[in-house]
Amino acid sequence: MGVQLRFGAAILAAALVGAGASPALAQKSADTLRITMRAALSNIDPYYNNERTGVVMHHQGWDGLVYRNPETFKVEPLLATEWKLPDTTTIEFTLRPGVKFHDGSAFTADDVVYTLNLISDPASKVSTPANYNWIDKAEKTGDMSVRVKLKRPTPAALDYFAMVVPIYPKAYREKVGAEAYAKAPVGAGPYKMTKVESGVSIDFERFEDYWAGSPKGKAAIKKMSVRFVPDAATEMTELLSGRADWIWNLNPDQFDSVNKFPNLAAVRKESMRVGYLALDAAGRTGADNPLTKLKVRQAIWHAIDRQTIADKLVTGGSRVPGAPCFPTQFGCNGEAATLYDYNPAKAKQLLAEAGYPDGFEVDLASYILPQWGSAIQNYLMAVGIRAKLNQLQVGALIQRAKAGELRAYLGTWGSYSINDVSAFLPNFFDGGADDYARDPDVQKWLIEGGSTNDAEVRNKAYSAAIQRITQQAYFTPLHTYVTTYGYSKQLEFTPYSDELPRFYLAKWK
Amino acid sequence: MLLLIARRLGLGLLVALTVMTLAFMLTRLSGDLAISIAGPSATQADVEIIRKAYGLDRPLYVQFFSWVGRAMVGDFGQSYFFKDSVSNLIAKRLPITLTLGLVGLSLALIISIPLGILAAVRENTWLDRGVTMFTMVGQAIPSFWLALILMIVLGLNLGILPISGTGTWQHFVMPGIVLAFTAIPALTRLTRSGMIEAMASDYIRTARAKGLSRARIIFKHALRNAAIPVVSIAAVQLGFMLGGSIVIETVFALHGVGYLGWESIAKNDFPVVQAVVLVLAAIYIGLTLLSDILNALLDPRLRTG
């Protein structure tokens, strides 16, 4: 990674020198937006991948029942024109007439019932069952109306419907089968998929029969080709040479350099992703471990200058959340949180009081950018905590975290862009595999907050949980993430905080 | 000759079986597939559902024999992530890796054999030392570095070649050059030493005494003998190139078998990893066999061996 970064910088420098020589033509004339992404999508079928790229793609090609306005986060009608919640475990949708899928077939209640019953059935082996395990079943109540029964009150249900529940065309998918569907998928979104090469590339074309009046609007750019380029330096070279029009997640260190090119723009936008430091307060890695002591955990919070990390390393408007969640999420009540300032002297004093005047050694696993991990390591070192940084692949780290083997680790959580704290806290505090606090009170509050639609009850329960979590310094929220984008200046593109690029809203200048 | 081929074939089969067993064991040791299918945000219950659904809760030996049984008839099962049959995936990507390997090997031979001959016939001159220097530098250059330099110069500054991906023959030029560089040093030095040895031998002296032309001596008599080790090493190098092109395929976004293997290892997609290892091993075994046969053809002494 470090080597790659240096090469990335070298490429930028070399390219700046020879910038005049390279022809940088966006594909405006061909009306084709050429996108490259590093994270290859192995299967475009929206329910059979667990990748962010998959969510991005399905929002271009598929429509869901409802739409979440990316500016206001309000849920608006999409394939459903209206919905009612007659009780806490029922949602009744009225569907939009006259909508067509890419194959020309009409959208009806059968498609919705088929999709929902398929994804909520464990036998379907969807890749992210946790996103759908709150759906009990769906039943047709008319040609254009559907009743959805939930297993339990699910306050964020409509957010889930907007973000991760695209609708399948029943007749087509049943006819061709799941495997063929993934190769020639059909949805009802603003772009149709014209060619899919799994893990290699996807070609899109504007769907001319897309229904009028959709908040997603008719796509302005006719064609879109998405190509997967695994190497960051290669991807950057593609952008600089004008052979790619749009890339994202470029290294923050390259942000200013990209902006120096006359034909390129780099922008960034804070996302809902939060970086965190998890601490084994429950003693899962050994009952005698120093992190089980409250004062040690408080010392760690005081030892790290999170604001400086956000300002100087993450850059671009990154914030330090007080509560362990993203500030706009419902229930993420920052005022309930105990705050810890950066205070190394106090950290040392707390360590001494806890019986570690000379500090201690601890393994610190991480899958975040190595230089960010090193910054944390240095802050800990400064108060006497000798952290051995162990850089791991995401998958490998998560595996060990779930097995209860990590005493301290650095990770990130994106909440699937669900703007509700029920998509954050339960993952780390519900007593499950990722819970290193094992606090029965917190578990109880989270169940309370997640099983009613009563905003007041929910807020009270979540505030109690946040108060306890921060008082006990279980889990340190470090900073919010900032997504970086680089693209041709001929393109008009707006990034949103839900980490979901909307190409159907992009246009040529 | 037939006996030789039969013996080598038998040996090859044993190697293939060993590779199958090792591939299976190593992939199982490397991590829990159920957790990686379930993804970073799955609950423990999700993982258990997935473990059952994919048959990963069965005893290891049952999983192994059911895989070997199916692999014997060419059925490598389904990829867990691509939702496609592994045979399909490999069939789609093998041509890319083979093209890359052949381009790389051809370039390597075109460059290294003349260089080796040149160095040998001008032994101990500045030319010879220059060639030695070139091969040493070539050996020391990491492929990803060379790849990026080529990209900057040919793709970015001059804009004459595509930077990554596949589609046209131009896409294979830069990766071909980089891959060739992994084999050029060995092949050049081998040609050089073989030629030096051959040029010093009695039959060359005889040929000279007969008054044969210099070109005839070099290409007809000396090169034919010097070529024997070069041919066998070239075949083995092609095997290395096919299996070892992972870095190059990744950097140039060539979606070949090597990259498929790397991607699958990162995701713990066992069926794909096992099949890729087996296919690459089979190619390697096939090439070694081919090099043995070629050697036997070039050198009659080996035919009876």
Tab-separated table of N, CA and C in Angstrom, chain B residues 123-218:
chain	number	residue	atom	x	y	z
B	123	GLU	N	32.713	-12.378	-26.530
B	123	GLU	CA	33.001	-12.627	-25.124
B	123	GLU	C	34.092	-11.692	-24.598
B	124	ASN	N	33.832	-11.193	-23.374
B	124	ASN	CA	34.803	-10.339	-22.676
B	124	ASN	C	35.066	-9.002	-23.344
B	125	THR	N	34.186	-8.563	-24.207
B	125	THR	CA	34.322	-7.211	-24.749
B	125	THR	C	33.341	-6.305	-24.001
B	126	TRP	N	33.327	-5.029	-24.321
B	126	TRP	CA	32.389	-4.115	-23.678
B	126	TRP	C	30.953	-4.504	-24.009
B	127	LEU	N	30.759	-5.107	-25.191
B	127	LEU	CA	29.422	-5.515	-25.607
B	127	LEU	C	28.896	-6.611	-24.670
B	128	ASP	N	29.763	-7.578	-24.401
B	128	ASP	CA	29.420	-8.679	-23.500
B	128	ASP	C	29.069	-8.137	-22.118
B	129	ARG	N	29.909	-7.231	-21.648
B	129	ARG	CA	29.658	-6.678	-20.312
B	129	ARG	C	28.370	-5.862	-20.292
B	130	GLY	N	28.132	-5.184	-21.405
B	130	GLY	CA	26.877	-4.401	-21.512
B	130	GLY	C	25.662	-5.302	-21.398
B	131	VAL	N	25.725	-6.453	-22.098
B	131	VAL	CA	24.592	-7.385	-22.054
B	131	VAL	C	24.416	-7.931	-20.638
B	132	THR	N	25.534	-8.272	-20.005
B	132	THR	CA	25.465	-8.793	-18.636
B	132	THR	C	24.829	-7.757	-17.710
B	133	MET	N	25.248	-6.518	-17.894
B	133	MET	CA	24.709	-5.428	-17.094
B	133	MET	C	23.187	-5.328	-17.305
B	134	PHE	N	22.788	-5.374	-18.573
B	134	PHE	CA	21.378	-5.263	-18.936
B	134	PHE	C	20.564	-6.379	-18.259
B	135	THR	N	21.101	-7.605	-18.278
B	135	THR	CA	20.340	-8.706	-17.676
B	135	THR	C	20.277	-8.542	-16.163
B	136	MET	N	21.363	-8.008	-15.591
B	136	MET	CA	21.335	-7.831	-14.131
B	136	MET	C	20.299	-6.790	-13.727
B	137	VAL	N	20.299	-5.703	-14.470
B	137	VAL	CA	19.315	-4.656	-14.183
B	137	VAL	C	17.906	-5.205	-14.402
B	138	GLY	N	17.743	-5.940	-15.497
B	138	GLY	CA	16.436	-6.531	-15.808
B	138	GLY	C	15.955	-7.421	-14.679
B	139	GLN	N	16.879	-8.196	-14.123
B	139	GLN	CA	16.535	-9.097	-13.030
B	139	GLN	C	16.079	-8.306	-11.803
B	140	ALA	N	16.727	-7.147	-11.607
B	140	ALA	CA	16.485	-6.392	-10.378
B	140	ALA	C	15.224	-5.533	-10.436
B	141	ILE	N	14.751	-5.231	-11.651
B	141	ILE	CA	13.588	-4.334	-11.762
B	141	ILE	C	12.315	-5.066	-11.337
B	142	PRO	N	11.578	-4.540	-10.356
B	142	PRO	CA	10.300	-5.183	-10.007
B	142	PRO	C	9.271	-4.924	-11.111
B	143	SER	N	8.435	-5.920	-11.399
B	143	SER	CA	7.518	-5.783	-12.539
B	143	SER	C	6.553	-4.625	-12.364
B	144	PHE	N	6.060	-4.418	-11.124
B	144	PHE	CA	5.045	-3.370	-10.979
B	144	PHE	C	5.642	-1.988	-11.248
B	145	TRP	N	6.944	-1.836	-10.924
B	145	TRP	CA	7.613	-0.559	-11.163
B	145	TRP	C	7.766	-0.321	-12.657
B	146	LEU	N	8.260	-1.342	-13.352
B	146	LEU	CA	8.425	-1.223	-14.796
B	146	LEU	C	7.072	-0.925	-15.441
B	147	ALA	N	6.036	-1.611	-14.943
B	147	ALA	CA	4.693	-1.429	-15.484
B	147	ALA	C	4.271	0.036	-15.367
B	148	LEU	N	4.483	0.622	-14.196
B	148	LEU	CA	4.051	2.007	-13.988
B	148	LEU	C	4.860	2.981	-14.839
B	149	ILE	N	6.160	2.714	-14.969
B	149	ILE	CA	6.993	3.599	-15.801
B	149	ILE	C	6.500	3.546	-17.252
B	150	LEU	N	6.230	2.330	-17.744
B	150	LEU	CA	5.738	2.202	-19.119
B	150	LEU	C	4.409	2.944	-19.277
B	151	MET	N	3.543	2.781	-18.263
B	151	MET	CA	2.240	3.445	-18.321
B	151	MET	C	2.392	4.952	-18.424
B	152	ILE	N	3.289	5.493	-17.594
B	152	ILE	CA	3.463	6.950	-17.590
B	152	ILE	C	4.000	7.409	-18.946
B	153	VAL	N	5.012	6.682	-19.452
B	153	VAL	CA	5.664	7.139	-20.678
B	153	VAL	C	4.793	6.857	-21.902
B	154	LEU	N	4.421	5.589	-22.079
B	154	LEU	CA	3.720	5.211	-23.310
B	154	LEU	C	2.232	5.547	-23.271
B	155	GLY	N	1.638	5.435	-22.080
B	155	GLY	CA	0.197	5.651	-22.002
B	155	GLY	C	-0.170	7.095	-21.733
B	156	LEU	N	0.589	7.714	-20.817
B	156	LEU	CA	0.174	9.038	-20.348
B	156	LEU	C	0.847	10.150	-21.148
B	157	ASN	N	2.196	10.151	-21.171
B	157	ASN	CA	2.888	11.257	-21.825
B	157	ASN	C	2.812	11.175	-23.334
B	158	LEU	N	3.064	9.981	-23.890
B	158	LEU	CA	3.016	9.859	-25.344
B	158	LEU	C	1.611	9.518	-25.830
B	159	GLY	N	0.845	8.867	-24.968
B	159	GLY	CA	-0.540	8.550	-25.323
B	159	GLY	C	-0.668	7.606	-26.505
B	160	ILE	N	0.303	6.684	-26.684
B	160	ILE	CA	0.211	5.817	-27.855
B	160	ILE	C	-0.336	4.431	-27.539
B	161	LEU	N	-0.396	4.070	-26.265
B	161	LEU	CA	-0.905	2.734	-25.936
B	161	LEU	C	-1.973	2.834	-24.854
B	162	PRO	N	-2.974	1.947	-24.892
B	162	PRO	CA	-3.967	1.932	-23.822
B	162	PRO	C	-3.313	1.528	-22.506
B	163	ILE	N	-3.831	2.033	-21.407
B	163	ILE	CA	-3.169	1.824	-20.121
B	163	ILE	C	-3.572	0.510	-19.471
B	164	SER	N	-4.841	0.186	-19.510
B	164	SER	CA	-5.240	-1.069	-18.867
B	164	SER	C	-6.446	-1.649	-19.577
B	165	GLY	N	-6.739	-2.898	-19.229
B	165	GLY	CA	-7.892	-3.569	-19.809
B	165	GLY	C	-7.505	-4.442	-20.993
B	166	THR	N	-8.502	-5.037	-21.633
B	166	THR	CA	-8.253	-5.879	-22.799
B	166	THR	C	-9.141	-5.386	-23.932
B	167	GLY	N	-9.066	-6.011	-25.064
B	167	GLY	CA	-9.940	-5.604	-26.160
B	167	GLY	C	-9.195	-5.599	-27.483
B	168	THR	N	-8.038	-4.948	-27.512
B	168	THR	CA	-7.281	-4.918	-28.760
B	168	THR	C	-5.897	-5.505	-28.514
B	169	TRP	N	-5.129	-5.729	-29.616
B	169	TRP	CA	-3.768	-6.258	-29.433
B	169	TRP	C	-2.890	-5.247	-28.722
B	170	GLN	N	-3.203	-3.947	-28.905
B	170	GLN	CA	-2.375	-2.928	-28.250
B	170	GLN	C	-2.377	-3.093	-26.731
B	171	HIS	N	-3.498	-3.617	-26.195
B	171	HIS	CA	-3.595	-3.784	-24.749
B	171	HIS	C	-2.550	-4.762	-24.210
B	172	PHE	N	-2.043	-5.635	-25.087
B	172	PHE	CA	-1.107	-6.652	-24.597
B	172	PHE	C	0.352	-6.247	-24.742
B	173	VAL	N	0.612	-5.074	-25.353
B	173	VAL	CA	1.997	-4.696	-25.615
B	173	VAL	C	2.751	-4.420	-24.306
B	174	MET	N	2.232	-3.470	-23.512
B	174	MET	CA	2.949	-3.134	-22.270
B	174	MET	C	3.044	-4.327	-21.307
B	175	PRO	N	1.917	-5.024	-21.023
B	175	PRO	CA	2.048	-6.184	-20.133
B	175	PRO	C	3.000	-7.227	-20.702
B	176	GLY	N	3.001	-7.387	-22.042
B	176	GLY	CA	3.900	-8.364	-22.672
B	176	GLY	C	5.350	-8.005	-22.414
B	177	ILE	N	5.672	-6.709	-22.559
B	177	ILE	CA	7.058	-6.276	-22.324
B	177	ILE	C	7.452	-6.543	-20.872
B	178	VAL	N	6.565	-6.190	-19.954
B	178	VAL	CA	6.892	-6.364	-18.533
B	178	VAL	C	7.079	-7.845	-18.217
B	179	LEU	N	6.196	-8.668	-18.762
B	179	LEU	CA	6.292	-10.103	-18.488
B	179	LEU	C	7.571	-10.656	-19.110
B	180	ALA	N	7.915	-10.185	-20.309
B	180	ALA	CA	9.126	-10.663	-20.975
B	180	ALA	C	10.341	-10.399	-20.096
B	181	PHE	N	10.329	-9.247	-19.409
B	181	PHE	CA	11.468	-8.899	-18.573
B	181	PHE	C	11.698	-9.879	-17.428
B	182	THR	N	10.680	-10.639	-17.070
B	182	THR	CA	10.894	-11.615	-15.997
B	182	THR	C	11.687	-12.803	-16.523
B	183	ALA	N	11.687	-13.020	-17.851
B	183	ALA	CA	12.367	-14.201	-18.383
B	183	ALA	C	13.652	-13.857	-19.121
B	184	ILE	N	13.775	-12.595	-19.594
B	184	ILE	CA	14.927	-12.227	-20.413
B	184	ILE	C	16.277	-12.486	-19.722
B	185	PRO	N	16.453	-12.089	-18.465
B	185	PRO	CA	17.771	-12.291	-17.856
B	185	PRO	C	18.210	-13.750	-17.875
B	186	ALA	N	17.340	-14.659	-17.442
B	186	ALA	CA	17.719	-16.069	-17.368
B	186	ALA	C	18.011	-16.605	-18.768
B	187	LEU	N	17.131	-16.299	-19.707
B	187	LEU	CA	17.297	-16.845	-21.060
B	187	LEU	C	18.558	-16.304	-21.730
B	188	THR	N	18.818	-15.015	-21.532
B	188	THR	CA	20.021	-14.438	-22.148
B	188	THR	C	21.279	-15.089	-21.603
B	189	ARG	N	21.350	-15.191	-20.283
B	189	ARG	CA	22.569	-15.752	-19.691
B	189	ARG	C	22.765	-17.214	-20.094
B	190	LEU	N	21.634	-17.922	-20.195
B	190	LEU	CA	21.708	-19.330	-20.576
B	190	LEU	C	22.192	-19.472	-22.017
B	191	THR	N	21.650	-18.628	-22.902
B	191	THR	CA	22.087	-18.672	-24.299
B	191	THR	C	23.580	-18.355	-24.381
B	192	ARG	N	23.974	-17.317	-23.630
B	192	ARG	CA	25.371	-16.900	-23.663
B	192	ARG	C	26.290	-18.033	-23.216
B	193	SER	N	26.000	-18.605	-22.059
B	193	SER	CA	26.922	-19.627	-21.560
B	193	SER	C	26.896	-20.868	-22.452
B	194	GLY	N	25.698	-21.212	-22.949
B	194	GLY	CA	25.611	-22.366	-23.846
B	194	GLY	C	26.430	-22.140	-25.099
B	195	MET	N	26.345	-20.937	-25.632
B	195	MET	CA	27.073	-20.625	-26.862
B	195	MET	C	28.572	-20.632	-26.616
B	196	ILE	N	28.984	-20.054	-25.481
B	196	ILE	CA	30.423	-20.012	-25.181
B	196	ILE	C	30.971	-21.424	-25.092
B	197	GLU	N	30.187	-22.271	-24.403
B	197	GLU	CA	30.622	-23.664	-24.256
B	197	GLU	C	30.707	-24.341	-25.626
B	198	ALA	N	29.648	-24.130	-26.421
B	198	ALA	CA	29.598	-24.785	-27.728
B	198	ALA	C	30.743	-24.294	-28.630
B	199	MET	N	30.982	-22.955	-28.586
B	199	MET	CA	32.002	-22.405	-29.483
B	199	MET	C	33.392	-22.932	-29.155
B	200	ALA	N	33.572	-23.380	-27.892
B	200	ALA	CA	34.885	-23.866	-27.495
B	200	ALA	C	35.053	-25.364	-27.775
B	201	SER	N	33.986	-25.994	-28.272
B	201	SER	CA	34.053	-27.449	-28.388
B	201	SER	C	34.778	-27.895	-29.659
B	202	ASP	N	35.090	-29.189	-29.671
B	202	ASP	CA	35.893	-29.756	-30.768
B	202	ASP	C	35.193	-29.649	-32.119
B	203	TYR	N	33.846	-29.920	-32.096
B	203	TYR	CA	33.188	-29.950	-33.411
B	203	TYR	C	33.143	-28.576	-34.070
B	204	ILE	N	33.189	-27.522	-33.257
B	204	ILE	CA	33.228	-26.189	-33.849
B	204	ILE	C	34.610	-25.948	-34.468
B	205	ARG	N	35.617	-26.422	-33.725
B	205	ARG	CA	36.955	-26.279	-34.278
B	205	ARG	C	37.035	-27.008	-35.627
B	206	THR	N	36.453	-28.203	-35.665
B	206	THR	CA	36.434	-28.977	-36.904
B	206	THR	C	35.711	-28.195	-37.997
B	207	ALA	N	34.554	-27.626	-37.631
B	207	ALA	CA	33.763	-26.890	-38.607
B	207	ALA	C	34.559	-25.714	-39.153
B	208	ARG	N	35.279	-25.043	-38.222
B	208	ARG	CA	36.099	-23.919	-38.665
B	208	ARG	C	37.171	-24.400	-39.622
B	209	ALA	N	37.778	-25.527	-39.239
B	209	ALA	CA	38.864	-26.079	-40.050
B	209	ALA	C	38.374	-26.419	-41.449
B	210	LYS	N	37.065	-26.850	-41.506
B	210	LYS	CA	36.497	-27.189	-42.821
B	210	LYS	C	36.289	-25.934	-43.664
B	211	GLY	N	36.390	-24.773	-43.023
B	211	GLY	CA	36.229	-23.521	-43.753
B	211	GLY	C	34.792	-23.068	-43.881
B	212	LEU	N	33.915	-23.541	-42.952
B	212	LEU	CA	32.502	-23.110	-43.001
B	212	LEU	C	32.399	-21.628	-42.644
B	213	SER	N	31.366	-20.996	-43.145
B	213	SER	CA	31.191	-19.577	-42.855
B	213	SER	C	30.867	-19.383	-41.383
B	214	ARG	N	31.185	-18.202	-40.888
B	214	ARG	CA	30.984	-17.905	-39.466
B	214	ARG	C	29.497	-18.011	-39.099
B	215	ALA	N	28.662	-17.482	-39.971
B	215	ALA	CA	27.218	-17.513	-39.693
B	215	ALA	C	26.736	-18.963	-39.616
B	216	ARG	N	27.212	-19.777	-40.511
B	216	ARG	CA	26.793	-21.169	-40.533
B	216	ARG	C	27.236	-21.892	-39.249
B	217	ILE	N	28.439	-21.589	-38.838
B	217	ILE	CA	28.956	-22.226	-37.612
B	217	ILE	C	28.084	-21.818	-36.417
B	218	ILE	N	27.834	-20.520	-36.335
B	218	ILE	CA	27.092	-20.033	-35.162
B	218	ILE	C	25.668	-20.585	-35.154
